[in-house]
Amino acid sequence: MERNEFRGIFPYLVTPLDEKGRLKEQVLADLVDHLIRKGVHGLTPLGSTGEAPYLDWDTKRRTIEVVVKSAAGRVPVVAGVCNTSTHGAIREAAETEKLGVDGILTMMPGYFPLSDQQVVAHFRAVAKAVSCPITLYTNPKFQTWDFTVEALKQLTDEPNILYLKYASGDVGKIMSIVTTLGHRLRIFSDTSSVPLFMFLIGAVGWMSGPACVIPVQSIELYEAASRKRWDEAAELQKKQWPLNDAFQRFSLSACIKAGLEMQGFPVGPPLPPQKQLDAEGRRVLESILRNIGAL
Amino acid sequence: MERNEFRGIFPYLVTPLDEKGRLKEQVLADLVDHLIRKGVHGLTPLGSTGEAPYLDWDTKRRTIEVVVKSAAGRVPVVAGVCNTSTHGAIREAAETEKLGVDGILTMMPGYFPLSDQQVVAHFRAVAKAVSCPITLYTNPKFQTWDFTVEALKQLTDEPNILYLKYASGDVGKIMSIVTTLGHRLRIFSDTSSVPLFMFLIGAVGWMSGPACVIPVQSIELYEAASRKRWDEAAELQKKQWPLNDAFQRFSLSACIKAGLEMQGFPVGPPLPPQKQLDAEGRRVLESILRNIGAL
Amino acid sequence: MERNEFRGIFPYLVTPLDEKGRLKEQVLADLVDHLIRKGVHGLTPLGSTGEAPYLDWDTKRRTIEVVVKSAAGRVPVVAGVCNTSTHGAIREAAETEKLGVDGILTMMPGYFPLSDQQVVAHFRAVAKAVSCPITLYTNPKFQTWDFTVEALKQLTDEPNILYLKYASGDVGKIMSIVTTLGHRLRIFSDTSSVPLFMFLIGAVGWMSGPACVIPVQSIELYEAASRKRWDEAAELQKKQWPLNDAFQRFSLSACIKAGLEMQGFPVGPPLPPQKQLDAEGRRVLESILRNIGAL
Amino acid sequence: MERNEFRGIFPYLVTPLDEKGRLKEQVLADLVDHLIRKGVHGLTPLGSTGEAPYLDWDTKRRTIEVVVKSAAGRVPVVAGVCNTSTHGAIREAAETEKLGVDGILTMMPGYFPLSDQQVVAHFRAVAKAVSCPITLYTNPKFQTWDFTVEALKQLTDEPNILYLKYASGDVGKIMSIVTTLGHRLRIFSDTSSVPLFMFLIGAVGWMSGPACVIPVQSIELYEAASRKRWDEAAELQKKQWPLNDAFQRFSLSACIKAGLEMQGFPVGPPLPPQKQLDAEGRRVLESILRNIGAL
């Protein structure tokens, strides 16, 4: 894999924080080292699971620095840039690139409604602000806008817009994107879109919150898919699915952080207003992780 | 395949109607014969593509009679029962069974909000009204309610509730249903959920509007999946997908009816307030059908 | 008030039904007589509260006959026509007019998506099928479509489309309709849009499920508004509002039917899959009706 | 009016910005002075119209400083605090209070789903961080969460949570809030909820983007309502409504900023990804402002 060709399992890193919201740098460094030793193919700090929409720039900058330093070139780092303003996103993207990342993942929660024209202008401007590869990210459940196929098509004019992580779970729309733009945009699966299926239609990898707690199992699924052992991959996917049901029921970052605590990484609670997993949630999660072989 | 075990490609039959909304019986009989000769594994009159929510009981009864007679036992007939009232659904289901069908597909468009308890009571009552196998159908895009996994679980108490056609496109929810209830409910794919994926996780067949116009191609995809030739199946699925984009853009029954007219079946226009495919739509559809090899 | 000029309180009549769904004709006749004696200005059988989307044509026809006969010309009868098919709606509207009603209220639950062009064509066709005044009805919460201001504007070409009952609760859209079309379309309030407000911006009346159980209080509010005693009207509106909170919590037709039973009208339960008000709901409702002075 | 009792017209101030997103301080100071001279009762910088979700803290802090200094105690200043993280909102609220504001308006765009418990904990924490009065703000169209009546009820435990600006346009829910909590929470209208109606049911004022361009007309409506001249108020409301239709069609901050430019305040364009009003929009807006007497 070339330095700028991303492929495989990229854990969506949690951001370890103490009760006051301060970065726990050593825990983050340890987690990065642990995941690389387990075999992940890259790292994505500051995505949804990384609680990027809740963090200020100082915490985000320090997070990137720690991840880049700990990864030490062993795997590519694709860091999230999360900003609703175009000026802010441009500035964050440029500063993020300077910190030594290999790529950028763009998030934009949004507020007022946006036309395709405005969406395209925003991401075009961010892409032009850096020279590294851009992974477009969209999660319509938590945003006030979404990419149309037409907007994505226009954005492929930008030579460094190379990847898309489309977290919608709307499998028909994903098929339309893949059949229309799959030759030009490489697709990363999220979890809710079911990676098994995304691999089958050509996804190059999986940017995944769960991969923080089940890195080995995620790699196993990716490799079965890479070798076109689809029935084996389907069994692995089904076996892992109860973890997703838990995310739906108890909230994503609370589950991942609680799972990592069970595995010995004191990553702390999610940032309020999110809340820590309660006793019932911990019980359910622990049982699922045991069944999957992750505890 | 036993008479009561449904599996494979079941075209969601259009209902051929003249300008006044009267059934074109001979066209329907010809279409049934044509599709069976092409190799379909069953027939489903009076689903969404059959415009069931727009038809009165007399037209529906006559449609079932014609399909049962023309099929003449060559393939199973699973007829739709579409009624928002429980009393009405029970009555229609019982009368439909008497007309000689092999199974029933239940649709309920809904109006006022329904709790799980009410949803379960409705479908339980319909199931008890007949002895043939029931296929539960839900399409949350066009309804005012949806099945929860918990409601489906309760409904599996009814011994003749054997199948589910879940037309949501929400692939995460489908995974949750399959991993929780897949051992008990056999799943039929709709089109928007992407049959390729549904087959991979264990669906037994595809109840499909498009199969009226692309029966051979639908069977080809089903058979590749049955033989676990997943990469071949993925290619076939991608090749067929532009037809789905056309449905999204121009409306489902207008496209299927226009496509059948192009193939020589004078099935007439969809019932108003739906409208006939316009010139631009016909041009796009014709080009897609030629590419797929269906014209 | 001329025979064809509708104004004031029009109870959305419940349809009294026994456990098997058969019309309780005498109860309906008694309720009609009771409401007219209480002073209501008109009657609207077969709206949402009348459970029209759950009834077959025979029950609907008999309901209209009973209401027309019992009203005996004392107040106008505006009957609902509820049908998703244009052919069906035309046929029902024509037959309804022949039964001697003074006006028609059009409902269309919908199924497949509809463009403005299709919505306009549907209601235009229904309007042309009769000579009596048409009240357009829309309730986007329970339908799969909604009127745009532009569609309503086009429909005012039809000389007998004279009224609109817009049950959205989206007060901004109502303002846009009133300021654009208020000179041409007379507006009836529903309950969720808050009649107080609708009267203030010019509504001519209130088609109301609750008016079945609180006819006197509804008339009182209407009359305060008619005399421009707005502060008094606001107090009356606030006093009645807890009834609406109960509808939201326990479902509309279950509440109205239970309230009428408490008042001595054995109207029976709502049609399944709707369910009867439970003990907790009856307790809450009874307390509210006592506070309002309706028990 | 006591310093801490807010009442009347509070323009939701635009934030004047140059092409690079830098605050135009003199323009803001001039606008503040102009609006106070026109008679507004207070000022609300950094609400939705103020583009708060798009601004960094430095720009927000400087905006508050300029507004507080220009207002010079002539009218109360209620500044927006907009932050999705509880830690961030607490910090911003405390710093905002130190800048000399008279009250705080809390915005929280949100990202992951929130339970009532989490919503209550967030706003409780912000309220405890300051001693000035809190105005809760919610706009479910642009957020990923909303207040329930129950959550609001719990929040009234906090002695400084005194006001609510509820921008939903769902008039039924507003009635439920007013009848349940109106004795404890003073309500400010937004524009889409139709101030005329909010005043009639007891709102104490109107926090309003449009009041930046139509301050005199907004005060006129407020005063007609205060004097209980409801029919006059209704006429004024209807006359102003076309401005709201323009906001829906062309986007809020683009319209307000363009209108102010027409009035001689060079406030600049809205921040990207929002876009400036186009020629057609300017033509429509200019015509509306002339009709209202604001140009």
Tab-separated table of C-alpha atoms in Angstrom, chain B:
chain	number	residue	atom	x	y	z
B	1	MET	CA	-39.942	-26.936	-3.793
B	2	GLU	CA	-43.045	-27.953	-1.887
B	3	ARG	CA	-46.234	-26.186	-2.732
B	4	ASN	CA	-46.049	-24.154	0.466
B	5	GLU	CA	-42.355	-23.416	0.393
B	6	PHE	CA	-41.739	-20.197	-1.473
B	7	ARG	CA	-38.317	-19.489	-2.909
B	8	GLY	CA	-36.823	-17.582	-5.823
B	9	ILE	CA	-38.156	-14.863	-8.096
B	10	PHE	CA	-41.761	-13.786	-7.504
B	11	PRO	CA	-42.690	-10.922	-9.859
B	12	TYR	CA	-44.830	-8.294	-8.143
B	13	LEU	CA	-47.395	-8.380	-10.949
B	14	VAL	CA	-48.707	-5.135	-12.397
B	15	THR	CA	-52.499	-4.945	-12.665
B	16	PRO	CA	-53.326	-4.233	-16.340
B	17	LEU	CA	-56.107	-1.609	-16.415
B	18	ASP	CA	-57.800	0.410	-19.129
B	19	GLU	CA	-58.308	4.207	-19.005
B	20	LYS	CA	-61.409	3.754	-16.831
B	21	GLY	CA	-59.652	1.508	-14.344
B	22	ARG	CA	-61.198	-1.777	-15.549
B	23	LEU	CA	-59.117	-4.946	-15.457
B	24	LYS	CA	-57.674	-6.066	-18.801
B	25	GLU	CA	-58.084	-9.765	-18.088
B	26	GLN	CA	-56.544	-11.193	-21.235
B	27	VAL	CA	-53.438	-9.024	-20.919
B	28	LEU	CA	-53.011	-10.207	-17.337
B	29	ALA	CA	-53.452	-13.869	-18.386
B	30	ASP	CA	-50.885	-13.413	-21.154
B	31	LEU	CA	-48.406	-11.769	-18.797
B	32	VAL	CA	-48.763	-14.577	-16.250
B	33	ASP	CA	-48.144	-17.184	-18.936
B	34	HIS	CA	-45.167	-15.243	-20.331
B	35	LEU	CA	-43.490	-14.897	-16.916
B	36	ILE	CA	-43.957	-18.572	-16.032
B	37	ARG	CA	-42.460	-19.549	-19.390
B	38	LYS	CA	-39.500	-17.284	-18.626
B	39	GLY	CA	-38.917	-19.335	-15.476
B	40	VAL	CA	-40.147	-17.289	-12.521
B	41	HIS	CA	-40.662	-19.309	-9.334
B	42	GLY	CA	-43.941	-17.736	-8.197
B	43	LEU	CA	-46.276	-14.813	-8.730
B	44	THR	CA	-47.384	-12.035	-6.388
B	45	PRO	CA	-50.398	-10.094	-7.666
B	46	LEU	CA	-51.691	-7.067	-5.702
B	47	GLY	CA	-48.526	-5.776	-4.091
B	48	SER	CA	-47.320	-2.165	-4.368
B	49	THR	CA	-46.438	-2.583	-8.042
B	50	GLY	CA	-49.886	-4.117	-8.476
B	51	GLU	CA	-51.332	-0.806	-7.208
B	52	ALA	CA	-53.302	-2.648	-4.518
B	53	PRO	CA	-53.799	0.484	-2.362
B	54	TYR	CA	-55.733	2.044	-5.278
B	55	LEU	CA	-58.032	-0.876	-6.190
B	56	ASP	CA	-61.516	-1.850	-5.010
B	57	TRP	CA	-62.327	-5.374	-3.906
B	58	ASP	CA	-64.131	-6.391	-7.119
B	59	THR	CA	-61.065	-5.587	-9.212
B	60	LYS	CA	-58.803	-7.292	-6.710
B	61	ARG	CA	-60.949	-10.446	-6.607
B	62	ARG	CA	-61.064	-10.687	-10.370
B	63	THR	CA	-57.286	-10.132	-10.570
B	64	ILE	CA	-56.659	-13.059	-8.218
B	65	GLU	CA	-59.054	-15.298	-10.146
B	66	VAL	CA	-57.331	-14.567	-13.449
B	67	VAL	CA	-53.835	-15.114	-12.014
B	68	VAL	CA	-54.767	-18.360	-10.246
B	69	LYS	CA	-56.453	-19.683	-13.364
B	70	SER	CA	-53.625	-18.695	-15.726
B	71	ALA	CA	-50.906	-19.979	-13.403
B	72	ALA	CA	-52.835	-23.276	-13.300
B	73	GLY	CA	-50.677	-24.675	-10.527
B	74	ARG	CA	-47.432	-24.278	-12.454
B	75	VAL	CA	-46.023	-21.894	-9.798
B	76	PRO	CA	-47.341	-20.762	-6.408
B	77	VAL	CA	-49.464	-17.610	-6.246
B	78	VAL	CA	-48.998	-15.370	-3.185
B	79	ALA	CA	-51.637	-12.653	-3.387
B	80	GLY	CA	-51.573	-9.308	-1.615
B	81	VAL	CA	-54.230	-8.382	0.937
B	82	CYS	CA	-54.167	-4.612	1.415
B	83	ASN	CA	-56.486	-3.107	3.997
B	84	THR	CA	-56.037	-0.567	6.790
B	85	SER	CA	-58.885	-1.995	8.899
B	86	THR	CA	-58.451	-5.267	10.785
B	87	HIS	CA	-62.018	-6.382	10.042
B	88	GLY	CA	-61.498	-5.571	6.368
B	89	ALA	CA	-58.127	-7.344	6.225
B	90	ILE	CA	-59.581	-10.485	7.854
B	91	ARG	CA	-62.477	-10.558	5.396
B	92	GLU	CA	-60.241	-9.982	2.364
B	93	ALA	CA	-57.724	-12.576	3.525
B	94	ALA	CA	-60.387	-15.238	4.019
B	95	GLU	CA	-61.974	-14.538	0.619
B	96	THR	CA	-58.561	-14.457	-1.053
B	97	GLU	CA	-57.672	-17.847	0.378
B	98	LYS	CA	-60.918	-19.305	-0.992
B	99	LEU	CA	-59.920	-18.170	-4.485
B	100	GLY	CA	-57.176	-20.794	-4.470
B	101	VAL	CA	-53.998	-18.883	-3.719
B	102	ASP	CA	-50.977	-20.602	-2.129
B	103	GLY	CA	-50.130	-17.804	0.244
B	104	ILE	CA	-51.002	-14.282	1.283
B	105	LEU	CA	-48.882	-11.141	1.465
B	106	THR	CA	-50.227	-8.633	4.004
B	107	MET	CA	-50.073	-4.880	3.378
B	108	MET	CA	-51.444	-2.212	5.746
B	109	PRO	CA	-50.975	1.412	4.663
B	110	GLY	CA	-52.226	2.775	8.019
B	111	TYR	CA	-53.573	6.161	9.060
B	112	PHE	CA	-53.556	6.910	12.801
B	113	PRO	CA	-50.372	6.042	14.750
B	114	LEU	CA	-50.112	2.445	15.996
B	115	SER	CA	-48.276	0.952	18.946
B	116	ASP	CA	-46.446	-2.375	18.674
B	117	GLN	CA	-49.325	-3.949	20.565
B	118	GLN	CA	-51.817	-2.802	17.918
B	119	VAL	CA	-49.588	-3.822	15.012
B	120	VAL	CA	-49.165	-7.296	16.496
B	121	ALA	CA	-52.908	-7.667	17.177
B	122	HIS	CA	-53.731	-6.718	13.574
B	123	PHE	CA	-51.428	-9.189	11.858
B	124	ARG	CA	-52.148	-11.921	14.379
B	125	ALA	CA	-55.863	-11.591	13.582
B	126	VAL	CA	-55.211	-11.778	9.842
B	127	ALA	CA	-52.967	-14.829	10.274
B	128	LYS	CA	-55.606	-16.638	12.322
B	129	ALA	CA	-58.216	-15.962	9.607
B	130	VAL	CA	-56.476	-18.230	7.093
B	131	SER	CA	-54.550	-21.475	7.033
B	132	CYS	CA	-52.143	-20.664	4.203
B	133	PRO	CA	-48.643	-19.198	4.770
B	134	ILE	CA	-48.447	-15.467	5.489
B	135	THR	CA	-45.751	-13.155	4.140
B	136	LEU	CA	-45.599	-9.986	6.250
B	137	TYR	CA	-44.925	-6.899	4.169
B	138	THR	CA	-43.834	-3.485	5.285
B	139	ASN	CA	-42.696	-0.442	3.365
B	140	PRO	CA	-42.121	2.391	5.839
B	141	LYS	CA	-41.656	4.953	3.056
B	142	PHE	CA	-45.309	4.700	2.046
B	143	GLN	CA	-46.885	3.792	5.383
B	144	THR	CA	-47.535	5.563	8.676
B	145	TRP	CA	-46.038	2.771	10.832
B	146	ASP	CA	-43.275	0.141	10.770
B	147	PHE	CA	-42.485	-3.227	12.344
B	148	THR	CA	-40.038	-3.206	15.258
B	149	VAL	CA	-37.857	-6.276	15.747
B	150	GLU	CA	-39.816	-6.910	18.951
B	151	ALA	CA	-43.192	-6.846	17.136
B	152	LEU	CA	-41.889	-9.290	14.506
B	153	LYS	CA	-40.644	-11.558	17.264
B	154	GLN	CA	-44.091	-11.692	18.860
B	155	LEU	CA	-45.708	-12.418	15.498
B	156	THR	CA	-43.581	-15.528	15.000
B	157	ASP	CA	-45.885	-17.156	17.594
B	158	GLU	CA	-48.360	-17.573	14.750
B	159	PRO	CA	-47.419	-20.834	13.016
B	160	ASN	CA	-48.418	-19.645	9.530
B	161	ILE	CA	-46.474	-16.382	9.654
B	162	LEU	CA	-43.489	-17.752	7.774
B	163	TYR	CA	-42.126	-14.998	5.534
B	164	LEU	CA	-41.202	-11.329	5.693
B	165	LYS	CA	-40.739	-8.923	2.839
B	166	TYR	CA	-39.064	-5.900	4.413
B	167	ALA	CA	-38.886	-3.023	1.949
B	168	SER	CA	-37.041	-0.405	3.922
B	169	GLY	CA	-33.599	-0.027	2.390
B	170	ASP	CA	-32.375	0.405	5.999
B	171	VAL	CA	-29.770	-2.302	5.798
B	172	GLY	CA	-28.810	-2.067	9.475
B	173	LYS	CA	-32.354	-2.840	10.565
B	174	ILE	CA	-32.484	-5.772	8.155
B	175	MET	CA	-29.287	-7.164	9.701
B	176	SER	CA	-30.882	-6.859	13.143
B	177	ILE	CA	-33.966	-8.747	11.937
B	178	VAL	CA	-31.928	-11.465	10.227
B	179	THR	CA	-29.568	-12.028	13.144
B	180	THR	CA	-32.457	-12.093	15.635
B	181	LEU	CA	-35.224	-13.865	13.686
B	182	GLY	CA	-33.566	-15.307	10.599
B	183	HIS	CA	-33.852	-18.855	11.923
B	184	ARG	CA	-37.646	-18.514	12.092
B	185	LEU	CA	-38.774	-15.980	9.461
B	186	ARG	CA	-37.702	-16.566	5.881
B	187	ILE	CA	-36.865	-13.251	4.234
B	188	PHE	CA	-37.818	-12.046	0.767
B	189	SER	CA	-35.894	-9.110	-0.610
B	190	ASP	CA	-37.587	-6.136	-2.172
B	191	THR	CA	-35.691	-4.101	-4.745
B	192	SER	CA	-34.618	-1.067	-2.719
B	193	SER	CA	-32.934	-3.270	-0.091
B	194	VAL	CA	-30.650	-4.598	-2.860
B	195	PRO	CA	-31.357	-8.323	-3.421
B	196	LEU	CA	-27.656	-9.132	-3.804
B	197	PHE	CA	-27.105	-8.235	-0.198
B	198	MET	CA	-30.264	-9.883	1.034
B	199	PHE	CA	-29.288	-13.153	-0.673
B	200	LEU	CA	-25.843	-12.986	0.924
B	201	ILE	CA	-27.321	-12.808	4.406
B	202	GLY	CA	-29.796	-15.578	3.715
B	203	ALA	CA	-32.895	-14.279	1.894
B	204	VAL	CA	-34.835	-17.059	0.153
B	205	GLY	CA	-36.060	-14.970	-2.733
B	206	TRP	CA	-37.010	-11.660	-4.268
B	207	MET	CA	-40.531	-10.295	-4.577
B	208	SER	CA	-39.941	-7.805	-7.265
B	209	GLY	CA	-41.743	-5.269	-9.422
B	210	PRO	CA	-38.835	-5.159	-11.870
B	211	ALA	CA	-39.052	-8.936	-12.400
B	212	CYS	CA	-42.134	-8.225	-14.537
B	213	VAL	CA	-39.867	-6.598	-17.164
B	214	ILE	CA	-36.556	-8.334	-16.463
B	215	PRO	CA	-37.595	-11.864	-15.410
B	216	VAL	CA	-34.617	-13.588	-17.043
B	217	GLN	CA	-32.084	-11.180	-15.549
B	218	SER	CA	-33.686	-11.470	-12.107
B	219	ILE	CA	-33.510	-15.258	-12.240
B	220	GLU	CA	-29.870	-15.032	-13.379
B	221	LEU	CA	-29.020	-12.961	-10.303
B	222	TYR	CA	-30.942	-15.301	-8.012
B	223	GLU	CA	-29.199	-18.342	-9.439
B	224	ALA	CA	-25.713	-16.832	-9.188
B	225	ALA	CA	-26.513	-16.125	-5.533
B	226	SER	CA	-27.950	-19.624	-4.970
B	227	ARG	CA	-24.712	-21.109	-6.292
B	228	LYS	CA	-22.724	-18.717	-4.093
B	229	ARG	CA	-21.089	-17.089	-7.080
B	230	TRP	CA	-21.062	-13.779	-5.250
B	231	ASP	CA	-18.772	-11.797	-7.514
B	232	GLU	CA	-20.818	-12.745	-10.540
B	233	ALA	CA	-23.974	-11.842	-8.605
B	234	ALA	CA	-22.457	-8.457	-7.673
B	235	GLU	CA	-21.757	-7.697	-11.326
B	236	LEU	CA	-25.305	-8.640	-12.316
B	237	GLN	CA	-26.719	-6.503	-9.506
B	238	LYS	CA	-24.692	-3.471	-10.569
B	239	LYS	CA	-25.714	-3.936	-14.181
B	240	GLN	CA	-29.403	-3.953	-13.227
B	241	TRP	CA	-29.184	-0.997	-10.815
B	242	PRO	CA	-29.814	1.832	-13.315
B	243	LEU	CA	-33.380	0.479	-13.561
B	244	ASN	CA	-33.770	1.290	-9.876
B	245	ASP	CA	-32.461	4.800	-10.336
B	246	ALA	CA	-35.172	5.223	-12.977
B	247	PHE	CA	-37.848	4.024	-10.510
B	248	GLN	CA	-36.688	6.613	-7.993
B	249	ARG	CA	-36.727	9.328	-10.599
B	250	PHE	CA	-39.942	8.485	-12.451
B	251	SER	CA	-42.082	6.327	-10.078
B	252	LEU	CA	-42.297	2.585	-9.853
B	253	SER	CA	-45.560	1.446	-11.417
B	254	ALA	CA	-45.326	3.988	-14.253
B	255	CYS	CA	-41.918	2.548	-15.204
B	256	ILE	CA	-42.925	-1.116	-14.982
B	257	LYS	CA	-46.126	-0.544	-16.954
B	258	ALA	CA	-44.283	1.487	-19.613
B	259	GLY	CA	-41.582	-1.199	-19.857
B	260	LEU	CA	-44.181	-3.930	-20.360
B	261	GLU	CA	-45.872	-1.861	-23.066
B	262	MET	CA	-42.459	-1.649	-24.812
B	263	GLN	CA	-42.263	-5.450	-24.587
B	264	GLY	CA	-45.671	-5.842	-26.225
B	265	PHE	CA	-47.987	-6.200	-23.246
B	266	PRO	CA	-50.674	-3.485	-23.449
B	267	VAL	CA	-51.052	-3.177	-19.652
B	268	GLY	CA	-52.296	0.409	-19.826
B	269	PRO	CA	-51.384	3.398	-17.635
B	270	PRO	CA	-51.072	3.391	-13.846
B	271	LEU	CA	-54.239	4.403	-11.986
B	272	PRO	CA	-54.593	8.147	-11.313
B	273	PRO	CA	-53.476	10.087	-9.299
B	274	GLN	CA	-50.387	8.276	-10.509
B	275	LYS	CA	-49.432	9.367	-13.982
B	276	GLN	CA	-48.091	7.704	-17.076
B	277	LEU	CA	-44.372	7.880	-17.822
B	278	ASP	CA	-43.632	10.984	-19.909
B	279	ALA	CA	-41.558	11.088	-23.103
B	280	GLU	CA	-38.272	11.776	-21.263
B	281	GLY	CA	-38.958	8.918	-18.875
B	282	ARG	CA	-39.754	6.535	-21.713
B	283	ARG	CA	-36.538	7.482	-23.483
B	284	VAL	CA	-34.423	6.870	-20.345
B	285	LEU	CA	-36.233	3.629	-19.515
B	286	GLU	CA	-35.941	2.271	-23.057
B	287	SER	CA	-32.213	2.907	-23.074
B	288	ILE	CA	-31.769	1.148	-19.712
B	289	LEU	CA	-33.844	-1.868	-20.767
B	290	ARG	CA	-31.811	-2.178	-23.985
B	291	ASN	CA	-28.555	-2.117	-22.004
B	292	ILE	CA	-29.836	-4.833	-19.673
B	293	GLY	CA	-30.928	-6.922	-22.657
B	294	ALA	CA	-34.642	-6.666	-21.867
B	295	LEU	CA	-35.657	-5.090	-25.187
